[in-house]
Amino acid sequence: NNTQMKAILLCVFFSFFLFVLSYNPTPGVFSSCYGDCSLSNEPPINPTEYGLSIIGGGFGIGTDQAMSWLFDRCGNGHLTVISAAFEIFPGVFDPPTGCDLFLPSSERFFNLSNGSLSSVTTFCFTNRTGSNNDVMLNVLKTSGCVYLSGGSEALPTSYLSGSKALTILQNLINEKKIPFGGSSAGMMLLGEVVSNDYIGGPTSDEALLNPYFWKIDLLYPFLSVPQLQNSICDTHFEERDRMGRLIVYLARIMNSNNHTSIDNFYGVAASEATGILINKEGKASFVGEGGAYILYTDGQVPLVCQPNVPLTYNNINIWKRPHNDSNCEFDFNNWVGTNGINYQINVINGNLISTQPNGSIY
């Protein structure tokens, strides 16, 4: 009868659903290479020049300019791109491998480099085994430069934490001092503290109303990058209205036992298609149309930072690079900006109050 048929179909459906959740046919890492891939295991032809190219996500002229700046410092070697597959549910990827968005980067970046790169290899991890893959490790350790893709912060940290790949990445920063880049989630991975959130993370309203909202997960630390010590990064900043949540991240950090004794902790943020280009001396210039922001805690702890209670946190000083401004510079050694705009935000019961003449928080 119809009732029995419906019951059978329902059982089949749920059995299939559970099978899909548990079935992961991927090998741990997918890859693509473009250019002279025979050189992907060879060190750079010429000396590299250390620098950081951090981008607020998205595509546009500013993104391309920031990437070209990175490529020019790679010593005509190969670029290694690190990414992590998109998941719908744990172990279930979209599209089937979760890597289809990232693997075409090899061709795009090689063409954008105008001959300054010998090749580009993109690795896309689908689980932790990929981060210990010998083929991937051999390519990574001879990189002329490294770029961390966007997507989710939580997946790269989950796949890379404690891995051989993470050890090599840190060695490339500390010992070989090759240039690094990161966009969107990739930029966020370069701060000392990482907002270890799945795609999207908390909205500003969710975070401000409850600084311990379940979507907030702060990781101490992931990578150690000299110019970004004592900082946490955020991206898509204006477009996704993330000022409030970055202030909450800073409040949580200063409210913890990890950082209450330090003089300052900083938020570093960029809007889409906007790059912060930090040279080997720690001096930064900016490209792209959007705003970039440095937030200062000045060692202050929040007045109220508790679970399920709106945040109150006063005197957050902000240095802003305005839209399309080519004259701004920032010294990441001393955390001092020039030719920008300075203002302050106070948070009272979860509400942001800006000292800018128009009251804007951006």
mmCIF file of N, CA, C and O in Angstrom, residues 11-77:
data_model
loop_
_atom_site.group_PDB
_atom_site.id
_atom_site.type_symbol
_atom_site.label_atom_id
_atom_site.label_comp_id
_atom_site.label_asym_id
_atom_site.label_seq_id
_atom_site.Cartn_x
_atom_site.Cartn_y
_atom_site.Cartn_z
ATOM 1 N N CYS A 11 13.178 5.296 3.918
ATOM 2 C CA CYS A 11 14.359 4.577 4.406
ATOM 3 C C CYS A 11 15.482 4.602 3.376
ATOM 4 O O CYS A 11 16.653 4.786 3.716
ATOM 5 N N VAL A 12 15.120 4.398 2.105
ATOM 6 C CA VAL A 12 16.124 4.432 1.047
ATOM 7 C C VAL A 12 16.788 5.804 0.966
ATOM 8 O O VAL A 12 18.010 5.934 0.825
ATOM 9 N N PHE A 13 15.953 6.855 1.077
ATOM 10 C CA PHE A 13 16.479 8.210 1.006
ATOM 11 C C PHE A 13 17.484 8.474 2.115
ATOM 12 O O PHE A 13 18.591 8.962 1.881
ATOM 13 N N PHE A 14 17.120 8.145 3.356
ATOM 14 C CA PHE A 14 18.018 8.423 4.479
ATOM 15 C C PHE A 14 19.268 7.540 4.424
ATOM 16 O O PHE A 14 20.356 7.975 4.802
ATOM 17 N N SER A 15 19.124 6.301 3.928
ATOM 18 C CA SER A 15 20.302 5.444 3.776
ATOM 19 C C SER A 15 21.279 6.052 2.772
ATOM 20 O O SER A 15 22.484 6.088 2.987
ATOM 21 N N PHE A 16 20.732 6.569 1.658
ATOM 22 C CA PHE A 16 21.568 7.210 0.653
ATOM 23 C C PHE A 16 22.220 8.460 1.199
ATOM 24 O O PHE A 16 23.409 8.727 0.974
ATOM 25 N N PHE A 17 21.457 9.260 1.979
ATOM 26 C CA PHE A 17 21.983 10.498 2.548
ATOM 27 C C PHE A 17 23.152 10.216 3.477
ATOM 28 O O PHE A 17 24.197 10.872 3.415
ATOM 29 N N LEU A 18 23.008 9.175 4.329
ATOM 30 C CA LEU A 18 24.086 8.828 5.250
ATOM 31 C C LEU A 18 25.294 8.299 4.491
ATOM 32 O O LEU A 18 26.438 8.552 4.851
ATOM 33 N N PHE A 19 25.059 7.578 3.398
ATOM 34 C CA PHE A 19 26.159 7.094 2.566
ATOM 35 C C PHE A 19 26.931 8.249 1.968
ATOM 36 O O PHE A 19 28.162 8.272 1.981
ATOM 37 N N VAL A 20 26.214 9.263 1.466
ATOM 38 C CA VAL A 20 26.868 10.428 0.869
ATOM 39 C C VAL A 20 27.695 11.154 1.909
ATOM 40 O O VAL A 20 28.818 11.587 1.659
ATOM 41 N N LEU A 21 27.161 11.273 3.131
ATOM 42 C CA LEU A 21 27.902 11.962 4.184
ATOM 43 C C LEU A 21 29.197 11.229 4.532
ATOM 44 O O LEU A 21 30.189 11.853 4.885
ATOM 45 N N SER A 22 29.186 9.912 4.453
ATOM 46 C CA SER A 22 30.355 9.154 4.890
ATOM 47 C C SER A 22 31.321 8.839 3.755
ATOM 48 O O SER A 22 32.451 8.441 4.001
ATOM 49 N N TYR A 23 30.887 9.027 2.515
ATOM 50 C CA TYR A 23 31.706 8.619 1.380
ATOM 51 C C TYR A 23 32.563 9.771 0.899
ATOM 52 O O TYR A 23 32.065 10.826 0.551
ATOM 53 N N ASN A 24 33.874 9.570 0.916
ATOM 54 C CA ASN A 24 34.803 10.589 0.444
ATOM 55 C C ASN A 24 35.805 9.928 -0.493
ATOM 56 O O ASN A 24 36.767 9.306 -0.054
ATOM 57 N N PRO A 25 35.558 10.023 -1.813
ATOM 58 C CA PRO A 25 36.421 9.324 -2.756
ATOM 59 C C PRO A 25 37.716 10.062 -3.071
ATOM 60 O O PRO A 25 38.512 9.577 -3.855
ATOM 61 N N THR A 26 37.928 11.251 -2.514
ATOM 62 C CA THR A 26 39.064 12.071 -2.914
ATOM 63 C C THR A 26 40.353 11.600 -2.245
ATOM 64 O O THR A 26 40.344 11.049 -1.159
ATOM 65 N N PRO A 27 41.516 11.851 -2.867
ATOM 66 C CA PRO A 27 42.780 11.290 -2.383
ATOM 67 C C PRO A 27 43.512 12.143 -1.364
ATOM 68 O O PRO A 27 44.657 11.847 -1.039
ATOM 69 N N GLY A 28 42.935 13.200 -0.866
ATOM 70 C CA GLY A 28 43.632 14.048 0.097
ATOM 71 C C GLY A 28 44.138 15.335 -0.499
ATOM 72 O O GLY A 28 44.151 16.365 0.169
ATOM 73 N N VAL A 29 44.570 15.309 -1.764
ATOM 74 C CA VAL A 29 45.020 16.540 -2.411
ATOM 75 C C VAL A 29 44.885 16.384 -3.927
ATOM 76 O O VAL A 29 45.215 15.344 -4.489
ATOM 77 N N PHE A 30 44.337 17.408 -4.556
ATOM 78 C CA PHE A 30 44.316 17.511 -6.010
ATOM 79 C C PHE A 30 45.284 18.619 -6.408
ATOM 80 O O PHE A 30 45.570 19.523 -5.626
ATOM 81 N N SER A 31 45.768 18.550 -7.643
ATOM 82 C CA SER A 31 46.715 19.573 -8.073
ATOM 83 C C SER A 31 46.557 19.876 -9.549
ATOM 84 O O SER A 31 46.011 19.082 -10.323
ATOM 85 N N SER A 32 47.032 21.053 -9.926
ATOM 86 C CA SER A 32 47.139 21.443 -11.331
ATOM 87 C C SER A 32 48.427 22.228 -11.491
ATOM 88 O O SER A 32 48.888 22.883 -10.552
ATOM 89 N N CYS A 33 49.038 22.155 -12.664
ATOM 90 C CA CYS A 33 50.275 22.890 -12.926
ATOM 91 C C CYS A 33 50.190 23.525 -14.298
ATOM 92 O O CYS A 33 49.622 22.949 -15.233
ATOM 93 N N TYR A 34 50.745 24.726 -14.408
ATOM 94 C CA TYR A 34 50.768 25.434 -15.695
ATOM 95 C C TYR A 34 52.123 26.127 -15.827
ATOM 96 O O TYR A 34 52.673 26.628 -14.857
ATOM 97 N N GLY A 35 52.659 26.153 -17.054
ATOM 98 C CA GLY A 35 53.987 26.696 -17.296
ATOM 99 C C GLY A 35 54.972 25.565 -17.531
ATOM 100 O O GLY A 35 54.597 24.475 -17.992
ATOM 101 N N ASP A 36 56.236 25.798 -17.233
ATOM 102 C CA ASP A 36 57.246 24.751 -17.366
ATOM 103 C C ASP A 36 57.241 23.903 -16.092
ATOM 104 O O ASP A 36 58.015 24.155 -15.154
ATOM 105 N N CYS A 37 56.372 22.909 -16.062
ATOM 106 C CA CYS A 37 56.173 22.127 -14.842
ATOM 107 C C CYS A 37 57.362 21.240 -14.514
ATOM 108 O O CYS A 37 57.441 20.699 -13.407
ATOM 109 N N SER A 38 58.295 21.080 -15.466
ATOM 110 C CA SER A 38 59.515 20.328 -15.161
ATOM 111 C C SER A 38 60.378 21.058 -14.142
ATOM 112 O O SER A 38 61.267 20.467 -13.522
ATOM 113 N N LEU A 39 60.104 22.364 -13.954
ATOM 114 C CA LEU A 39 60.871 23.166 -12.997
ATOM 115 C C LEU A 39 60.168 23.296 -11.642
ATOM 116 O O LEU A 39 60.650 24.006 -10.762
ATOM 117 N N SER A 40 59.042 22.601 -11.466
ATOM 118 C CA SER A 40 58.266 22.783 -10.240
ATOM 119 C C SER A 40 58.947 22.194 -9.010
ATOM 120 O O SER A 40 58.523 22.456 -7.884
ATOM 121 N N ASN A 41 59.988 21.391 -9.203
ATOM 122 C CA ASN A 41 60.781 20.892 -8.069
ATOM 123 C C ASN A 41 62.130 21.584 -7.956
ATOM 124 O O ASN A 41 62.975 21.169 -7.162
ATOM 125 N N GLU A 42 62.331 22.633 -8.747
ATOM 126 C CA GLU A 42 63.607 23.329 -8.765
ATOM 127 C C GLU A 42 63.513 24.643 -7.984
ATOM 128 O O GLU A 42 62.473 25.307 -7.991
ATOM 129 N N PRO A 43 64.586 25.055 -7.320
ATOM 130 C CA PRO A 43 64.565 26.342 -6.610
ATOM 131 C C PRO A 43 64.532 27.505 -7.603
ATOM 132 O O PRO A 43 64.772 27.322 -8.792
ATOM 133 N N PRO A 44 64.247 28.716 -7.125
ATOM 134 C CA PRO A 44 64.178 29.880 -8.014
ATOM 135 C C PRO A 44 65.495 30.110 -8.758
ATOM 136 O O PRO A 44 66.579 29.843 -8.234
ATOM 137 N N ILE A 45 65.389 30.614 -9.968
ATOM 138 C CA ILE A 45 66.569 30.891 -10.793
ATOM 139 C C ILE A 45 67.371 32.043 -10.212
ATOM 140 O O ILE A 45 68.601 32.028 -10.177
ATOM 141 N N ASN A 46 66.673 33.071 -9.727
ATOM 142 C CA ASN A 46 67.299 34.276 -9.191
ATOM 143 C C ASN A 46 66.909 34.464 -7.729
ATOM 144 O O ASN A 46 65.977 33.812 -7.234
ATOM 145 N N PRO A 47 67.595 35.351 -7.013
ATOM 146 C CA PRO A 47 67.227 35.598 -5.613
ATOM 147 C C PRO A 47 65.791 36.116 -5.494
ATOM 148 O O PRO A 47 65.324 36.898 -6.317
ATOM 149 N N THR A 48 65.108 35.644 -4.474
ATOM 150 C CA THR A 48 63.767 36.152 -4.187
ATOM 151 C C THR A 48 63.874 37.385 -3.292
ATOM 152 O O THR A 48 64.922 37.654 -2.708
ATOM 153 N N GLU A 49 62.782 38.116 -3.184
ATOM 154 C CA GLU A 49 62.733 39.291 -2.304
ATOM 155 C C GLU A 49 61.530 39.169 -1.395
ATOM 156 O O GLU A 49 60.386 39.119 -1.857
ATOM 157 N N TYR A 50 61.781 39.121 -0.095
ATOM 158 C CA TYR A 50 60.694 38.918 0.859
ATOM 159 C C TYR A 50 59.676 40.058 0.788
ATOM 160 O O TYR A 50 60.009 41.221 0.567
ATOM 161 N N GLY A 51 58.447 39.710 0.980
ATOM 162 C CA GLY A 51 57.367 40.679 1.044
ATOM 163 C C GLY A 51 56.061 39.957 1.264
ATOM 164 O O GLY A 51 55.967 38.728 1.124
ATOM 165 N N LEU A 52 55.036 40.700 1.641
ATOM 166 C CA LEU A 52 53.693 40.157 1.848
ATOM 167 C C LEU A 52 52.708 40.927 0.987
ATOM 168 O O LEU A 52 52.675 42.163 1.027
ATOM 169 N N SER A 53 51.909 40.186 0.229
ATOM 170 C CA SER A 53 50.837 40.776 -0.553
ATOM 171 C C SER A 53 49.531 40.215 -0.018
ATOM 172 O O SER A 53 49.183 39.054 -0.274
ATOM 173 N N ILE A 54 48.815 41.015 0.776
ATOM 174 C CA ILE A 54 47.580 40.543 1.403
ATOM 175 C C ILE A 54 46.400 41.315 0.816
ATOM 176 O O ILE A 54 46.427 42.532 0.701
ATOM 177 N N ILE A 55 45.370 40.573 0.443
ATOM 178 C CA ILE A 55 44.280 41.103 -0.372
ATOM 179 C C ILE A 55 42.957 40.784 0.300
ATOM 180 O O ILE A 55 42.746 39.673 0.812
ATOM 181 N N GLY A 56 42.040 41.753 0.252
ATOM 182 C CA GLY A 56 40.754 41.613 0.930
ATOM 183 C C GLY A 56 39.738 40.761 0.212
ATOM 184 O O GLY A 56 38.552 40.809 0.534
ATOM 185 N N GLY A 57 40.178 39.924 -0.746
ATOM 186 C CA GLY A 57 39.271 39.049 -1.467
ATOM 187 C C GLY A 57 38.747 39.689 -2.740
ATOM 188 O O GLY A 57 38.993 40.862 -3.015
ATOM 189 N N GLY A 58 38.024 38.914 -3.519
ATOM 190 C CA GLY A 58 37.402 39.433 -4.726
ATOM 191 C C GLY A 58 38.373 39.567 -5.886
ATOM 192 O O GLY A 58 39.573 39.287 -5.773
ATOM 193 N N PHE A 59 37.829 40.005 -7.018
ATOM 194 C CA PHE A 59 38.608 40.166 -8.244
ATOM 195 C C PHE A 59 38.518 41.610 -8.716
ATOM 196 O O PHE A 59 37.542 42.305 -8.444
ATOM 197 N N GLY A 60 39.544 42.039 -9.419
ATOM 198 C CA GLY A 60 39.555 43.393 -9.943
ATOM 199 C C GLY A 60 40.973 43.848 -10.200
ATOM 200 O O GLY A 60 41.940 43.094 -10.015
ATOM 201 N N ILE A 61 41.102 45.106 -10.609
ATOM 202 C CA ILE A 61 42.421 45.649 -10.938
ATOM 203 C C ILE A 61 43.347 45.600 -9.729
ATOM 204 O O ILE A 61 44.523 45.237 -9.835
ATOM 205 N N GLY A 62 42.829 45.956 -8.558
ATOM 206 C CA GLY A 62 43.660 45.947 -7.359
ATOM 207 C C GLY A 62 44.183 44.565 -7.024
ATOM 208 O O GLY A 62 45.350 44.400 -6.622
ATOM 209 N N THR A 63 43.353 43.542 -7.204
ATOM 210 C CA THR A 63 43.783 42.168 -6.960
ATOM 211 C C THR A 63 44.907 41.783 -7.911
ATOM 212 O O THR A 63 45.937 41.226 -7.496
ATOM 213 N N ASP A 64 44.743 42.104 -9.199
ATOM 214 C CA ASP A 64 45.782 41.775 -10.182
ATOM 215 C C ASP A 64 47.076 42.526 -9.905
ATOM 216 O O ASP A 64 48.171 41.970 -10.045
ATOM 217 N N GLN A 65 46.961 43.789 -9.494
ATOM 218 C CA GLN A 65 48.166 44.563 -9.176
ATOM 219 C C GLN A 65 48.903 43.960 -7.981
ATOM 220 O O GLN A 65 50.139 43.874 -7.984
ATOM 221 N N ALA A 66 48.154 43.546 -6.983
ATOM 222 C CA ALA A 66 48.777 42.952 -5.797
ATOM 223 C C ALA A 66 49.426 41.611 -6.129
ATOM 224 O O ALA A 66 50.510 41.288 -5.620
ATOM 225 N N MET A 67 48.797 40.826 -6.985
ATOM 226 C CA MET A 67 49.383 39.551 -7.383
ATOM 227 C C MET A 67 50.644 39.771 -8.218
ATOM 228 O O MET A 67 51.653 39.072 -8.031
ATOM 229 N N SER A 68 50.615 40.734 -9.135
ATOM 230 C CA SER A 68 51.799 41.022 -9.958
ATOM 231 C C SER A 68 52.964 41.469 -9.089
ATOM 232 O O SER A 68 54.122 41.110 -9.346
ATOM 233 N N TRP A 69 52.686 42.272 -8.077
ATOM 234 C CA TRP A 69 53.712 42.710 -7.126
ATOM 235 C C TRP A 69 54.366 41.491 -6.464
ATOM 236 O O TRP A 69 55.592 41.433 -6.293
ATOM 237 N N LEU A 70 53.556 40.509 -6.085
ATOM 238 C CA LEU A 70 54.077 39.277 -5.483
ATOM 239 C C LEU A 70 54.931 38.508 -6.473
ATOM 240 O O LEU A 70 56.055 38.084 -6.162
ATOM 241 N N PHE A 71 54.422 38.331 -7.701
ATOM 242 C CA PHE A 71 55.131 37.522 -8.697
ATOM 243 C C PHE A 71 56.508 38.104 -9.023
ATOM 244 O O PHE A 71 57.467 37.358 -9.260
ATOM 245 N N ASP A 72 56.614 39.423 -9.025
ATOM 246 C CA ASP A 72 57.877 40.080 -9.369
ATOM 247 C C ASP A 72 58.972 39.829 -8.336
ATOM 248 O O ASP A 72 60.141 40.120 -8.589
ATOM 249 N N ARG A 73 58.609 39.307 -7.173
ATOM 250 C CA ARG A 73 59.579 39.053 -6.111
ATOM 251 C C ARG A 73 59.935 37.575 -5.975
ATOM 252 O O ARG A 73 60.626 37.183 -5.040
ATOM 253 N N CYS A 74 59.466 36.754 -6.918
ATOM 254 C CA CYS A 74 59.607 35.298 -6.792
ATOM 255 C C CYS A 74 60.900 34.751 -7.382
ATOM 256 O O CYS A 74 61.082 33.523 -7.424
ATOM 257 N N GLY A 75 61.789 35.612 -7.875
ATOM 258 C CA GLY A 75 63.068 35.151 -8.402
ATOM 259 C C GLY A 75 62.949 34.284 -9.632
ATOM 260 O O GLY A 75 63.787 33.399 -9.857
ATOM 261 N N ASN A 76 61.910 34.511 -10.438
ATOM 262 C CA ASN A 76 61.642 33.691 -11.639
ATOM 263 C C ASN A 76 61.494 32.208 -11.305
ATOM 264 O O ASN A 76 61.720 31.340 -12.155
ATOM 265 N N GLY A 77 61.092 31.940 -10.073
ATOM 266 C CA GLY A 77 60.837 30.560 -9.664
ATOM 267 C C GLY A 77 59.375 30.194 -9.834
ATOM 268 O O GLY A 77 58.626 30.869 -10.542
#
